[in-house]
Every structure is written in C-alpha cells, then in structure tokens.
Amino acid sequence: MARICIFGAGPGGLYVALRLLQSGSFCSDDTLELFDWGNYRFEGEHGSRAAAGRICTYHHRDDPTQSYIEVGGMRYIEWDETPKGSGHRLVSTMIRTLGLQEESVPFNTTDNPLFFLRGKNFYSSDISETSPAPYNTPHAAKSPDDAFTYVADQAIQKGLELDDRAEQCRFYSDGRLSDTYRGVFEPGQRLRDIGYWNLLYDVLGNEGYRYADMGGGYESNVINWHSADALIYNSEFAPGGTFKTLRHGYSTLFARMFAEIEALSKKEGAPRFHYHARHRLHSITAPHGKISFRTATAEAPYVGGEAQTADKVVLALPPESLELVAQATRYANVEGDLLNEPKVALYRDSVIKQPSYKVAMFFSSPWWEKTKYPPRLVGSDPSATNVFGPTITDLPIRQVYYFGNNSPSGASPAVYALLASYDDESFTSFWQELEIGPNRDRLVPVSQQLQPLHGPRHAPEAMVRMLRGELARVHNGPDATLELVPTPLETVFMDWSQKPFGAGYHAWAAHYDICDVMANIRKPSRLVEGLDAEVYIVGSAYSNDQAWVEGAFCTAESVLNDFFGVAPIIDPTDYPFICR
Ligand code: LYS
C-alpha cells in the first residue's frame, strides 16, 4: 500500500508517471498521484491549449484548427538509433514508442540567417573580409558562430573526444584550459571555475564578445556561466542545425503521454491514479526519512493544508518552484527541513535562472516574404512545417521564427504565424513594462504574477506597435516604420520569468562540479549525513541537456533506474543519462 506523489506535470513529471505505470511495478492497492499548480489536462477552452510545464502550443484564437506557434519549448534533436549517433535519445525513443514517429517533421532552420545588427541588414553569406559585420573586431569578418568555435579552439586541449557523452562528463568536472592558452587565465586552470563571459572577453575582446552575444541570438548563451559546459553546449545552436518537431505542435507529445498515463491507470492491476490539477506542493519535511508535506490550492497558493504522508515523493519542479516550497518550509521552522539543509540549498543554487520571453503574432498574409530583406528558406522536404529561421537582431525582439500557415486542417482563410520575438535575459524587461498598457499603475505585485500558469496573454496595443516597428526595420532597413508591417490578427505573449517557473531555462553556474551536483541533487538526502529520505528531484534544470526536454527525461530516467528499480529504457552504456 505505497503512496507515490509526483509534483509537477511538466515533461519530467509526466515521464516519471508514465514509466512507472509501464514498468508494472505497482500493486493495485498502491496510489500514484500527480499534482500540478496549473491545469494541464491538455484541453483548453476549445481543446487546444495543450501545455505541460514549459511546453505550450498556442493555436490562433485558441482554436485547434488554426495555425499555431510554440510559445515554450519547440523542438528536439533526433537520434538515429545508432550507438554512436548523437541527438536526444530519450525524446526520440518516447516519440517512437508512443507511435508519433509519423508526426515527426523537420523544424527547419536556415544556414543563411538574416541579421539586423547595429542598424545594418545583412545575410550571413554577405559577411566577408571586405564586408564584415558592424563590429570592431577581426572576428566580424566571419559568422558569429565562428567566434564561439574560435574560443573553443583556444580554450580546449587538443585531442579530446568531446562528442562522446562520458568524455563530456569528465570535461565538466576536470576540463582544463589548454597549454597553449594566452590571456588573463592560466593554462591548465580548471574550466569549471571560469565564468564564460570572462572567458569570451579574455579571448575575443569586448567587441568580439558583443558580436558573439548579439549575433548568436541568445544572451543566455553568453552570460557568466560554467565555461566547461558552455564550451560544449553552444555548438548546438550553429546555423543549419538539424532539429525536429511534431507536425501539430510539440505539445502533441505530452498530450499523448498524459493520455497513455490515463489509459494505463485503468488497466487491471494498475495502482489508483489521481491527477490533482490546480494543486501545488506547499511545504515538505522528512525528519528521520519520514516524509510529511502540505499542499495548497491555486486559489490560495500560499496557504498549506493538513499534513500528509507519502512513501516516495518526486519533485519534478524547476528551481524557482523548489525555492517557493523551501521558503514555506523554512518559515514553519520545523524538524527535517530537507530542502534547506546547507548542502541541499547550495546545490539548488548551482543553476542560474534565465528569464525568457516569447511573442506570437498571427497575420492574414506572409508579409515578410515580400520585404526588402526576406528570410531565406532552406530545406525542400515536403513534409516540413513552414517553420524556419532564425532571423537575428540586437533589437529587443532578438530572434524571429516564421511558422507560417501550419493549420492542421488547412483552415480557410489561411492564417500565417510568426514567432515575432524569442528573447531572453536582459531583453525580457523591455517587453514586461509594455504588458500593462497606458495610463495604468501596476495592480498585481510582480512577485505574485503567474501568467504562464494561465497560458499566453493578449498583448496591449503599444506592445504590438513596438513589435511592428522592430519587425519593419529588420526586414526593410533601419529607417522603416511600423506601417510596413500589417496589423496582426492576434498577438499573445508568454513571460517564462514569472512564477512558478521563474525562468524559461537554466544554465550551470561556475565554481560547481556539475557532475557531483547532478548525481546527488536527484536524491537530496544523500547530501545530508545520516539521512535517507525518498524525496527525488528531476527536471531539465539540473541535467546534462538544460533548456531541452531531453534534460528532464534523462534526470527522470536516471532516478527511475537508480532508485525505483525500473530497467533502463535504452542502453545507457555510451549515453549516461546524467553525469556522476
Ligand atoms: N532549447 C532552446 C532552443 O531550442 C535553447 C535555449 C537556449 C538557452 N541558452 O531554442
């Protein structure tokens, strides 16, 4: 008669629930419960607002027959199923085993992106010695991506097999600056103790750094994070990378996982299964390993209910949510405060929360095709969705992806979807002040805003005009005005910096042995002398693949294998799910 409680119905929580049910390791008098602060029953007003954690496919006017935009996670890297092959093995495996392979389509990215940097419009193919990008650095004669490769060449010792995942893990803990490195840092110094901004600045100079930041599209990739991880991770975003998605939106995967969970829980011999929408974990303790917790409702999220017990608890929650639970527990000042144990708190803080923001616009025409600087499409696969991009700019919109007319049913009249802004870090605050609209004071404290829990929100007029102006300049030249971009049919935004997520994604902080953190934060009681509590933490934040669903699946799979006795879903020999 075991009770297992999973908090968080994002990719990590769904994965744990599904794999546990599939493993058949339950008795029929066991109970499996899944809690989520939102209501991710995968049916919006019109059955369309499929969402799970930080995945959210938004169809125009919330109508599933219409074109859509991903306002959260949007793609994955396919694994070809060979032992040496790279890619997201668990996401690819899940898609295949759930019978969604037919739905898998290329997420086209261009190998010749359009740039608008320092007021200049140009394509990647225009960049040359005689026509460099507008930065005062020799690196401006090549693509921004080249600057990242250059830094990696300077910093990494020759001869390492860094495509190999086990080798990568060793590099995270013990990678050293190459013997030939010349700069402020010493050759042979541990890379994990060097901030990546510090390293980029040391190698590229400030102009080179700015170019890598603005031309790379993601400020999140160049912050002062863990250099050993950054040196490997950033190669994933080079132009022309091969990504995939699901034809009718990435949420299809999570909707299917949820449906499968419900189906399996109705089978003979299955445990009792309960999904508690709009219920969150309020606080948790584990004195001498005995778990005690309180939940709260979405209506009164900070008021804890009666104390409850469980045999095992999985916290499939991002760091911000863990911190909220830790705070409530700390104020109760009770025995067994696991999350606030000094080493657990230190390890919880091993990742940097990265605010990120997405704005989706829907138009009655693909106006961008007839501009002075249209994005250039690549890929001629007829099964491809129209998605392509990115266009990259130093304007606050930062990156643009052209989803186009991707209505699942060919709805008429056609509606063309545009991910008008994909921005992160300091750029998110540009949009946040436009959320409220003119002549209005703030009514809800920032710390109590929960927008991403309720789904995308409609953008006020001034935000829409700001977006049109920036899109006009990017596609028509620095003097273009907003009238060059038609009035959209609809504009919605998603601010992932708000609670309970507190970030769109996470990056490892420098000065941590991330392998040690990854291995131990999964079961935080391992960080407390003499304690054994069946409380587990999973999710992309503390993973080998941050900012990817794969990271959440890998931490979840490793917890299932190592602590729940579930056999690995695929051979882990050449693909450690976590580093340890
Ligand atoms: N997985 C995200 C994407 O495909 C990456 C976010 C970058 C985080 N530094 O765009």
Coordinates of C-alpha atoms and ligand atoms in Angstrom, one line a residue:
M1 CA 0.0 0.0 0.0
A2 CA 2.5 2.6 -1.2
R3 CA 1.7 6.2 -1.9
I4 CA 3.9 7.9 -4.5
C5 CA 3.3 11.6 -5.2
I6 CA 4.7 13.5 -8.2
F7 CA 4.7 17.2 -8.0
G8 CA 4.8 19.0 -11.4
A9 CA 3.1 17.7 -14.6
G10 CA 5.7 19.1 -17.0
P11 CA 7.9 16.8 -19.1
G12 CA 9.8 15.4 -16.1
G13 CA 6.7 14.6 -14.0
L14 CA 4.8 13.1 -16.9
Y15 CA 7.8 10.9 -17.8
V16 CA 8.1 9.6 -14.2
A17 CA 4.4 8.8 -14.0
L18 CA 4.3 7.1 -17.4
R19 CA 7.4 5.0 -17.0
L20 CA 6.3 3.9 -13.5
L21 CA 3.0 2.7 -14.8
Q22 CA 4.6 1.0 -17.8
S23 CA 7.1 -0.8 -15.5
G24 CA 4.2 -2.7 -13.9
S25 CA 6.0 -2.5 -10.5
F26 CA 2.8 -1.5 -8.7
C27 CA 0.2 -3.4 -6.8
S28 CA -3.5 -2.4 -7.2
D29 CA -3.7 -1.0 -3.7
D30 CA -0.8 1.4 -4.4
T31 CA -1.6 5.0 -5.2
L32 CA 0.1 7.2 -7.8
E33 CA -0.7 10.9 -7.6
L34 CA 0.3 13.7 -10.0
F35 CA -0.1 17.3 -8.8
D36 CA 0.2 20.5 -10.9
W37 CA -0.3 24.1 -9.9
G38 CA -1.9 24.7 -13.3
N39 CA -4.4 22.6 -15.1
Y40 CA -2.6 20.7 -17.7
R41 CA -5.3 18.4 -18.7
F42 CA -4.3 19.2 -22.2
E43 CA -7.7 20.8 -23.1
G44 CA -8.1 24.5 -23.3
E45 CA -11.4 26.3 -23.8
H46 CA -11.5 24.7 -27.3
G47 CA -9.4 21.6 -26.5
S48 CA -6.4 23.3 -27.9
R49 CA -4.2 24.9 -25.2
A50 CA -2.1 21.8 -24.8
A51 CA 0.6 22.7 -22.3
A52 CA 2.9 20.8 -20.0
G53 CA 5.4 22.7 -17.8
R54 CA 7.3 25.0 -20.1
I55 CA 5.8 23.5 -23.3
C56 CA 2.8 25.3 -24.8
T57 CA 1.5 25.1 -28.4
Y58 CA -0.8 28.1 -29.0
H59 CA -3.2 28.0 -31.9
H60 CA -4.6 31.2 -33.3
R61 CA -7.6 32.3 -31.2
D62 CA -7.2 29.1 -29.1
D63 CA -8.8 27.2 -32.0
P64 CA -7.1 23.9 -32.7
T65 CA -8.0 24.0 -36.4
Q66 CA -5.9 27.2 -36.8
S67 CA -2.2 27.8 -37.3
Y68 CA 0.0 27.6 -34.2
I69 CA 3.1 28.9 -32.6
E70 CA 5.2 27.3 -29.9
V71 CA 5.4 29.8 -27.1
G72 CA 7.5 27.4 -25.0
G73 CA 9.9 24.5 -25.9
M74 CA 9.6 23.9 -29.6
R75 CA 12.0 21.3 -30.9
Y76 CA 14.3 18.4 -30.4
I77 CA 17.3 16.8 -32.0
E78 CA 16.5 13.4 -33.5
W79 CA 18.6 10.4 -32.6
D80 CA 19.2 7.9 -35.5
E81 CA 19.2 4.9 -33.0
T82 CA 22.8 4.0 -33.8
P83 CA 25.1 3.5 -30.7
K84 CA 27.4 6.3 -31.9
G85 CA 24.7 8.6 -33.1
S86 CA 24.1 12.0 -31.4
G87 CA 20.8 13.6 -30.6
H88 CA 18.1 13.4 -27.9
R89 CA 17.8 9.7 -27.3
L90 CA 15.0 9.7 -24.8
V91 CA 12.8 12.2 -26.6
S92 CA 13.3 10.3 -29.8
T93 CA 12.6 7.0 -28.1
M94 CA 9.4 8.3 -26.4
I95 CA 8.1 9.7 -29.7
R96 CA 8.7 6.3 -31.4
T97 CA 7.2 4.2 -28.6
L98 CA 4.1 6.3 -28.4
G99 CA 3.6 5.8 -32.2
L100 CA 4.2 9.5 -33.0
Q101 CA 7.1 8.9 -35.5
E102 CA 4.8 9.7 -38.4
E103 CA 4.1 13.1 -36.9
S104 CA 7.8 13.9 -36.6
V105 CA 8.8 16.6 -39.1
P106 CA 11.8 18.8 -39.7
F107 CA 11.9 22.1 -37.8
N108 CA 13.7 23.9 -40.5
T109 CA 16.5 26.3 -39.6
T110 CA 18.3 28.4 -42.2
D111 CA 22.0 28.1 -42.8
N112 CA 22.0 31.7 -44.1
P113 CA 20.2 33.7 -41.4
L114 CA 19.2 37.4 -41.9
F115 CA 20.9 39.7 -39.4
F116 CA 20.0 43.2 -38.3
L117 CA 22.8 44.4 -36.1
R118 CA 23.9 47.9 -35.2
G119 CA 21.4 49.2 -37.8
K120 CA 22.7 47.1 -40.6
N121 CA 20.7 44.5 -42.5
F122 CA 22.7 41.6 -44.0
Y123 CA 22.7 37.9 -44.5
S124 CA 25.2 35.5 -43.1
S125 CA 26.5 34.9 -46.7
D126 CA 27.3 38.6 -47.1
I127 CA 29.9 38.5 -44.3
S128 CA 33.5 38.6 -45.6
E129 CA 36.8 40.3 -45.1
T130 CA 35.7 43.2 -47.4
S131 CA 32.2 43.4 -45.9
P132 CA 32.5 42.5 -42.2
A133 CA 29.7 42.6 -39.7
P134 CA 29.5 46.0 -37.9
Y135 CA 31.8 45.2 -35.0
N136 CA 35.3 46.5 -34.5
T137 CA 36.9 43.1 -34.3
P138 CA 38.7 40.8 -36.7
H139 CA 36.0 38.2 -35.9
A140 CA 33.4 40.3 -37.7
A141 CA 34.8 39.0 -41.0
K142 CA 33.2 35.6 -40.2
S143 CA 29.9 34.5 -38.8
P144 CA 29.2 35.0 -35.1
D145 CA 29.2 31.3 -34.8
D146 CA 32.8 31.2 -35.8
A147 CA 33.7 33.3 -32.8
F148 CA 32.3 30.6 -30.5
T149 CA 34.4 27.9 -32.4
Y150 CA 37.4 30.1 -32.1
V151 CA 37.1 30.4 -28.3
A152 CA 36.6 26.6 -28.0
D153 CA 39.8 26.1 -30.1
Q154 CA 41.8 28.4 -27.9
A155 CA 40.4 27.0 -24.6
I156 CA 40.1 23.3 -25.1
Q157 CA 43.1 21.0 -25.1
K158 CA 43.6 19.3 -28.4
G159 CA 42.7 15.6 -28.8
L160 CA 39.7 15.3 -26.5
E161 CA 36.7 13.3 -27.9
L162 CA 34.1 15.8 -26.8
D163 CA 31.3 14.2 -28.9
D164 CA 31.3 11.3 -26.5
R165 CA 29.0 11.8 -23.6
A166 CA 31.1 10.1 -21.0
E167 CA 34.0 12.2 -22.1
Q168 CA 31.9 15.3 -21.8
C169 CA 31.1 14.4 -18.2
R170 CA 34.8 14.2 -17.3
F171 CA 35.3 17.5 -19.1
Y172 CA 32.7 19.2 -16.9
S173 CA 34.4 18.2 -13.7
D174 CA 38.0 18.3 -14.8
G175 CA 38.4 20.1 -18.2
R176 CA 41.4 22.3 -18.1
L177 CA 42.4 25.4 -20.1
S178 CA 44.7 24.3 -22.9
D179 CA 48.5 24.5 -22.6
T180 CA 48.7 27.0 -25.4
Y181 CA 46.1 29.4 -23.9
R182 CA 47.3 33.0 -23.7
G183 CA 45.3 35.5 -21.7
V184 CA 44.3 36.5 -18.1
F185 CA 43.6 32.9 -17.1
E186 CA 46.4 30.4 -16.6
P187 CA 46.9 27.4 -18.9
G188 CA 45.9 24.2 -17.0
Q189 CA 43.3 26.1 -14.9
R190 CA 40.0 24.2 -14.2
L191 CA 37.4 25.4 -16.7
R192 CA 34.6 24.9 -14.3
D193 CA 35.9 27.8 -12.2
I194 CA 35.9 30.2 -15.1
G195 CA 32.8 32.3 -16.0
Y196 CA 32.1 32.0 -19.7
W197 CA 31.6 35.8 -20.1
N198 CA 35.0 36.2 -18.5
L199 CA 36.5 33.7 -20.9
L200 CA 34.8 35.1 -24.0
Y201 CA 36.0 38.6 -23.1
D202 CA 39.5 37.3 -22.5
V203 CA 39.7 35.6 -25.9
L204 CA 37.6 37.8 -28.1
G205 CA 37.8 41.3 -26.5
N206 CA 34.8 43.3 -25.8
E207 CA 33.7 43.9 -29.4
G208 CA 34.2 40.2 -30.2
Y209 CA 32.1 39.4 -27.1
R210 CA 29.3 41.8 -28.2
Y211 CA 29.3 40.3 -31.6
A212 CA 29.0 36.7 -30.2
D213 CA 26.2 37.8 -27.9
M214 CA 24.1 39.8 -30.4
G215 CA 24.9 37.6 -33.5
G216 CA 24.4 34.4 -31.6
G217 CA 20.8 35.4 -30.8
Y218 CA 20.7 34.2 -27.2
E219 CA 22.1 36.4 -24.4
S220 CA 21.5 33.3 -22.2
N221 CA 24.4 31.5 -24.0
V222 CA 27.0 34.2 -23.2
I223 CA 26.3 35.0 -19.6
N224 CA 28.9 34.3 -17.0
W225 CA 28.1 30.6 -16.6
H226 CA 30.1 27.4 -16.3
S227 CA 32.7 27.5 -19.0
A228 CA 33.2 23.7 -19.3
D229 CA 29.5 23.3 -20.0
A230 CA 29.2 26.4 -22.2
L231 CA 32.1 25.3 -24.5
I232 CA 30.2 22.1 -25.4
Y233 CA 26.6 23.3 -25.2
N234 CA 26.9 26.3 -27.5
S235 CA 27.8 24.3 -30.5
E236 CA 24.1 23.1 -30.6
F237 CA 22.9 26.5 -32.0
A238 CA 25.1 26.9 -35.0
P239 CA 23.1 27.9 -38.1
G240 CA 21.9 25.0 -40.2
G241 CA 21.5 22.7 -37.1
T242 CA 19.0 19.9 -37.7
F243 CA 16.0 20.0 -35.4
K244 CA 12.7 18.2 -35.5
T245 CA 9.3 18.8 -34.1
L246 CA 5.8 17.3 -34.3
R247 CA 3.6 18.3 -37.1
H248 CA 0.7 19.6 -35.0
G249 CA 2.9 21.1 -32.3
Y250 CA 5.4 19.8 -29.7
S251 CA 2.6 19.6 -27.1
T252 CA 1.2 16.6 -29.0
L253 CA 3.9 14.5 -27.3
F254 CA 2.9 15.5 -23.8
A255 CA -0.8 15.2 -24.6
R256 CA -0.1 11.6 -25.8
M257 CA 1.9 10.9 -22.7
F258 CA -0.9 12.1 -20.5
A259 CA -3.5 10.0 -22.4
E260 CA -1.2 7.0 -22.1
I261 CA -0.9 7.5 -18.3
E262 CA -4.7 7.6 -18.0
A263 CA -5.1 4.5 -20.2
L264 CA -2.5 2.5 -18.2
S265 CA -4.0 3.5 -14.9
K266 CA -7.4 2.0 -16.0
K267 CA -5.8 -1.4 -16.7
E268 CA -6.3 -4.4 -14.4
G269 CA -3.8 -4.4 -11.6
A270 CA -2.8 -0.8 -12.0
P271 CA -2.5 1.4 -9.0
R272 CA -5.1 4.0 -8.2
F273 CA -4.2 7.1 -10.1
H274 CA -5.2 10.7 -9.3
Y275 CA -4.4 13.8 -11.2
H276 CA -4.8 16.9 -9.0
A277 CA -5.0 19.9 -11.2
R278 CA -4.6 23.4 -9.6
H279 CA -2.9 21.9 -6.5
R280 CA 0.7 22.6 -5.6
L281 CA 3.2 21.4 -3.1
H282 CA 3.3 24.0 -0.3
S283 CA 6.0 22.6 2.0
I284 CA 7.8 19.4 2.8
T285 CA 9.9 17.8 5.6
A286 CA 11.5 14.4 6.1
P287 CA 12.5 14.1 9.7
H288 CA 14.4 10.8 10.1
G289 CA 13.4 10.0 6.5
K290 CA 9.6 10.1 7.2
I291 CA 8.1 12.3 4.5
S292 CA 5.5 14.9 5.6
F293 CA 4.1 17.5 3.3
R294 CA 1.2 20.0 2.8
T295 CA -0.4 21.0 -0.4
A296 CA -2.1 24.3 -1.4
T297 CA -4.8 25.1 -4.0
A298 CA -4.3 27.5 -6.9
E299 CA -7.0 29.8 -5.2
A300 CA -4.8 30.2 -2.1
P301 CA -1.4 29.0 -3.2
Y302 CA 0.5 30.0 -0.1
V303 CA -1.9 28.5 2.5
G304 CA -0.8 25.0 3.4
G305 CA -3.4 22.3 4.1
E306 CA -3.3 19.4 6.5
A307 CA -0.1 17.4 6.9
Q308 CA 0.0 14.3 4.7
T309 CA 2.4 11.5 4.3
A310 CA 3.8 9.6 1.3
D311 CA 6.3 6.8 0.8
K312 CA 8.0 8.4 -2.1
V313 CA 7.9 12.0 -3.5
V314 CA 9.2 13.2 -6.8
L315 CA 9.7 16.9 -7.1
A316 CA 9.5 17.5 -10.9
L317 CA 9.8 21.2 -10.3
P318 CA 12.1 23.9 -11.6
P319 CA 14.4 25.7 -9.1
E320 CA 12.0 28.7 -8.6
S321 CA 9.2 26.3 -7.5
L322 CA 11.6 24.4 -5.3
E323 CA 12.6 27.7 -3.7
L324 CA 8.9 28.6 -3.0
V325 CA 8.4 25.2 -1.3
A326 CA 11.7 25.7 0.6
Q327 CA 10.7 29.1 1.8
A328 CA 7.3 28.0 3.2
T329 CA 9.0 25.1 4.9
R330 CA 11.7 27.3 6.4
Y331 CA 9.1 29.7 7.9
A332 CA 7.3 26.8 9.5
N333 CA 10.6 26.2 11.4
V334 CA 10.1 22.5 11.8
E335 CA 12.3 19.5 12.1
G336 CA 13.5 17.7 8.9
D337 CA 13.7 20.7 6.6
L338 CA 15.4 18.8 3.8
L339 CA 15.4 21.5 1.1
N340 CA 17.1 24.0 3.4
E341 CA 19.9 21.7 4.6
P342 CA 23.0 23.8 3.8
K343 CA 24.4 21.5 1.1
V344 CA 21.0 21.0 -0.5
A345 CA 20.5 24.7 -0.6
L346 CA 24.0 25.2 -2.1
Y347 CA 23.3 22.6 -4.8
R348 CA 19.8 24.0 -5.5
D349 CA 21.6 27.3 -6.3
S350 CA 24.0 25.6 -8.7
V351 CA 22.0 26.8 -11.7
I352 CA 21.2 30.3 -13.0
K353 CA 17.6 31.1 -13.7
Q354 CA 17.3 32.5 -17.2
P355 CA 14.3 34.7 -17.9
S356 CA 12.9 34.2 -21.4
Y357 CA 10.0 35.6 -23.4
K358 CA 8.1 34.6 -26.5
V359 CA 5.7 36.7 -28.5
A360 CA 3.4 35.1 -31.1
M361 CA 1.7 37.1 -33.9
F362 CA -0.8 35.9 -36.4
F363 CA -1.3 37.6 -39.8
S364 CA -3.6 37.3 -42.8
S365 CA -0.5 37.2 -45.1
P366 CA 3.1 36.1 -45.0
W367 CA 4.1 39.8 -45.4
W368 CA 7.8 39.0 -44.6
E369 CA 8.2 37.2 -48.0
K370 CA 7.7 40.5 -49.9
T371 CA 10.1 42.7 -48.0
K372 CA 13.5 44.1 -48.9
Y373 CA 15.2 41.6 -46.6
P374 CA 13.1 38.4 -46.6
P375 CA 14.2 35.4 -44.6
R376 CA 15.7 32.8 -46.9
L377 CA 14.1 29.4 -46.6
V378 CA 16.1 26.2 -46.6
G379 CA 15.0 22.6 -46.9
S380 CA 12.7 21.3 -49.5
D381 CA 11.2 18.4 -47.6
P382 CA 7.5 18.4 -48.5
S383 CA 6.6 17.0 -45.0
A384 CA 8.3 20.0 -43.4
T385 CA 6.2 22.5 -41.5
N386 CA 6.9 26.0 -42.7
V387 CA 8.9 26.8 -39.6
F388 CA 12.2 28.3 -40.4
G389 CA 14.5 31.0 -39.0
P390 CA 16.1 32.3 -37.1
T391 CA 16.4 36.0 -38.1
I392 CA 18.7 37.5 -35.5
T393 CA 18.9 41.1 -34.3
D394 CA 20.2 43.2 -31.5
L395 CA 16.7 44.9 -31.2
P396 CA 14.7 43.7 -28.2
I397 CA 12.8 41.1 -30.4
R398 CA 16.2 39.3 -30.7
Q399 CA 15.1 36.3 -32.8
V400 CA 12.3 35.7 -35.3
Y401 CA 10.9 32.3 -36.5
Y402 CA 8.5 32.1 -39.4
F403 CA 6.0 29.3 -38.6
G404 CA 3.7 30.4 -41.5
N405 CA 0.5 28.7 -42.4
N406 CA 0.6 25.4 -40.4
S407 CA -3.0 24.9 -39.7
P408 CA -3.6 21.2 -39.0
S409 CA -6.7 21.1 -41.1
G410 CA -5.9 23.7 -43.8
A411 CA -8.3 26.2 -42.2
S412 CA -9.5 28.9 -44.6
P413 CA -8.8 31.8 -44.8
A414 CA -5.2 31.0 -44.2
V415 CA -3.5 32.5 -41.1
Y416 CA 0.3 33.0 -41.0
A417 CA 2.0 32.6 -37.7
L418 CA 5.2 34.4 -36.7
L419 CA 7.3 34.0 -33.6
A420 CA 7.9 37.7 -33.6
S421 CA 10.2 37.7 -30.5
Y422 CA 12.2 35.0 -28.9
D423 CA 14.4 36.8 -26.4
D424 CA 15.9 36.2 -23.0
E425 CA 17.9 37.6 -20.1
S426 CA 18.0 41.5 -20.1
F427 CA 15.8 41.8 -23.1
T428 CA 12.7 40.4 -21.3
S429 CA 12.3 43.6 -19.3
F430 CA 11.8 45.6 -22.4
W431 CA 8.5 43.7 -23.0
Q432 CA 7.5 43.4 -19.4
E433 CA 6.8 47.1 -19.0
L434 CA 4.7 47.0 -22.1
E435 CA 2.4 44.3 -20.6
I436 CA 0.3 46.7 -18.6
G437 CA -0.8 49.3 -21.1
P438 CA -1.0 53.1 -21.0
N439 CA -2.0 55.3 -18.0
R440 CA -2.3 52.3 -15.6
D441 CA -0.4 51.6 -12.4
R442 CA 0.7 48.1 -11.6
L443 CA -2.1 46.3 -9.7
V444 CA -0.6 42.9 -9.1
P445 CA 2.9 42.7 -7.4
V446 CA 5.5 41.2 -9.8
S447 CA 6.2 38.5 -7.2
Q448 CA 2.6 37.3 -7.4
Q449 CA 2.2 37.2 -11.1
L450 CA 1.5 33.8 -12.5
Q451 CA 0.9 34.5 -16.2
P452 CA 2.5 31.3 -17.7
L453 CA 0.2 29.2 -15.5
H454 CA -2.8 30.6 -17.2
G455 CA -1.4 30.4 -20.7
P456 CA -0.5 33.1 -23.3
R457 CA -1.9 36.6 -22.7
H458 CA -3.0 39.1 -25.3
A459 CA -0.5 41.9 -25.9
P460 CA -1.6 45.5 -25.4
E461 CA -1.6 47.9 -28.4
A462 CA 1.7 49.6 -27.5
M463 CA 3.5 46.3 -27.4
V464 CA 2.0 45.4 -30.8
R465 CA 3.2 48.7 -32.3
M466 CA 6.6 48.2 -30.8
L467 CA 6.8 44.8 -32.4
R468 CA 5.7 46.0 -35.8
G469 CA 8.3 48.8 -35.7
E470 CA 11.1 46.4 -34.9
L471 CA 10.0 43.8 -37.5
A472 CA 9.7 46.5 -40.1
R473 CA 13.4 47.7 -39.5
V474 CA 14.7 44.1 -39.5
H475 CA 13.0 43.3 -42.8
N476 CA 13.1 46.7 -44.6
G477 CA 16.1 48.7 -43.3
P478 CA 16.9 50.9 -40.4
D479 CA 14.6 53.8 -41.4
A480 CA 11.5 51.7 -42.0
T481 CA 8.3 52.5 -40.0
L482 CA 5.8 50.2 -38.5
E483 CA 3.2 50.7 -41.2
L484 CA 5.3 48.3 -43.4
V485 CA 4.1 45.5 -41.1
P486 CA 0.3 44.9 -41.3
T487 CA -1.8 44.9 -38.2
P488 CA -1.8 41.4 -36.8
L489 CA -5.0 39.4 -36.3
E490 CA -3.8 38.4 -32.8
T491 CA -0.7 38.9 -30.6
V492 CA 0.0 36.9 -27.5
F493 CA 3.0 36.7 -25.2
M494 CA 4.4 34.3 -22.7
D495 CA 6.7 35.5 -19.9
W496 CA 8.5 32.5 -18.5
S497 CA 10.3 34.5 -15.9
Q498 CA 7.2 34.6 -13.9
K499 CA 6.2 32.2 -11.2
P500 CA 6.1 29.3 -10.7
F501 CA 8.8 28.7 -13.4
G502 CA 11.0 31.7 -12.7
A503 CA 12.9 31.1 -15.9
G504 CA 12.5 29.8 -19.4
Y505 CA 15.6 27.7 -18.9
H506 CA 18.7 27.3 -16.7
A507 CA 22.4 27.3 -17.0
W508 CA 25.0 25.8 -14.7
A509 CA 26.8 28.3 -12.5
A510 CA 30.6 28.4 -12.5
H511 CA 32.5 27.1 -9.4
Y512 CA 30.4 23.9 -9.2
D513 CA 31.3 20.3 -10.0
I514 CA 28.2 19.8 -12.0
C515 CA 28.6 16.0 -12.2
D516 CA 28.6 15.9 -8.4
V517 CA 25.5 18.1 -8.3
M518 CA 23.7 16.2 -11.0
A519 CA 24.3 12.9 -9.3
N520 CA 23.3 14.0 -5.8
I521 CA 20.6 16.5 -6.1
R522 CA 18.4 13.8 -7.6
K523 CA 18.1 12.4 -4.0
P524 CA 18.9 15.4 -1.8
S525 CA 19.0 13.3 1.4
R526 CA 22.3 12.0 0.1
L527 CA 23.7 15.4 0.8
V528 CA 22.7 15.2 4.5
E529 CA 24.8 13.0 6.8
G530 CA 22.9 10.0 8.2
L531 CA 19.6 10.8 6.3
D532 CA 17.8 8.6 3.8
A533 CA 14.6 10.1 2.6
E534 CA 12.7 9.0 -0.5
V535 CA 12.4 12.5 -2.0
Y536 CA 13.7 12.9 -5.5
I537 CA 14.3 15.9 -7.8
V538 CA 14.0 15.7 -11.6
G539 CA 13.8 18.2 -14.4
S540 CA 15.9 19.9 -17.1
A541 CA 17.4 22.5 -14.7
Y542 CA 19.9 20.0 -13.1
S543 CA 20.6 18.0 -16.2
N544 CA 23.1 17.4 -19.0
D545 CA 20.7 19.0 -21.5
Q546 CA 19.5 22.2 -19.9
A547 CA 16.8 24.1 -21.9
W548 CA 15.7 20.8 -23.6
V549 CA 13.0 18.3 -22.8
E550 CA 15.7 15.7 -23.1
G551 CA 17.3 17.0 -19.9
A552 CA 14.1 16.4 -18.0
F553 CA 13.6 12.9 -19.4
C554 CA 17.3 12.0 -18.7
T555 CA 17.1 13.0 -15.0
A556 CA 13.8 11.3 -14.6
E557 CA 15.1 8.1 -16.3
S558 CA 18.2 8.1 -14.0
V559 CA 16.0 8.4 -10.9
L560 CA 13.8 5.5 -12.1
N561 CA 16.8 3.3 -12.8
D562 CA 18.8 4.1 -9.7
F563 CA 16.1 4.4 -7.0
F564 CA 12.9 2.9 -8.3
G565 CA 14.3 -0.4 -9.7
V566 CA 13.0 0.4 -13.3
A567 CA 15.2 -1.1 -16.0
P568 CA 16.8 1.5 -18.4
I569 CA 14.6 2.3 -21.4
I570 CA 17.6 2.2 -23.7
D571 CA 21.2 1.0 -23.3
P572 CA 22.9 3.6 -21.1
T573 CA 26.5 2.4 -21.7
D574 CA 27.5 5.1 -24.2
Y575 CA 24.9 7.5 -23.2
P576 CA 25.0 8.2 -19.5
F577 CA 21.6 9.8 -18.6
I578 CA 23.3 12.0 -16.1
C579 CA 27.0 12.7 -15.3
R580 CA 28.2 11.4 -12.0
Ligands
LYS1 N1 16.4 24.6 -26.4 C1 16.3 26.0 -26.7 C2 16.0 26.3 -28.1 O1 15.9 25.4 -28.9 C3 17.6 26.7 -26.3 C4 17.6 27.8 -25.4 C5 18.9 28.5 -25.2 C6 19.3 28.6 -23.8 N2 20.6 29.1 -23.6 O2 15.9 27.4 -28.6

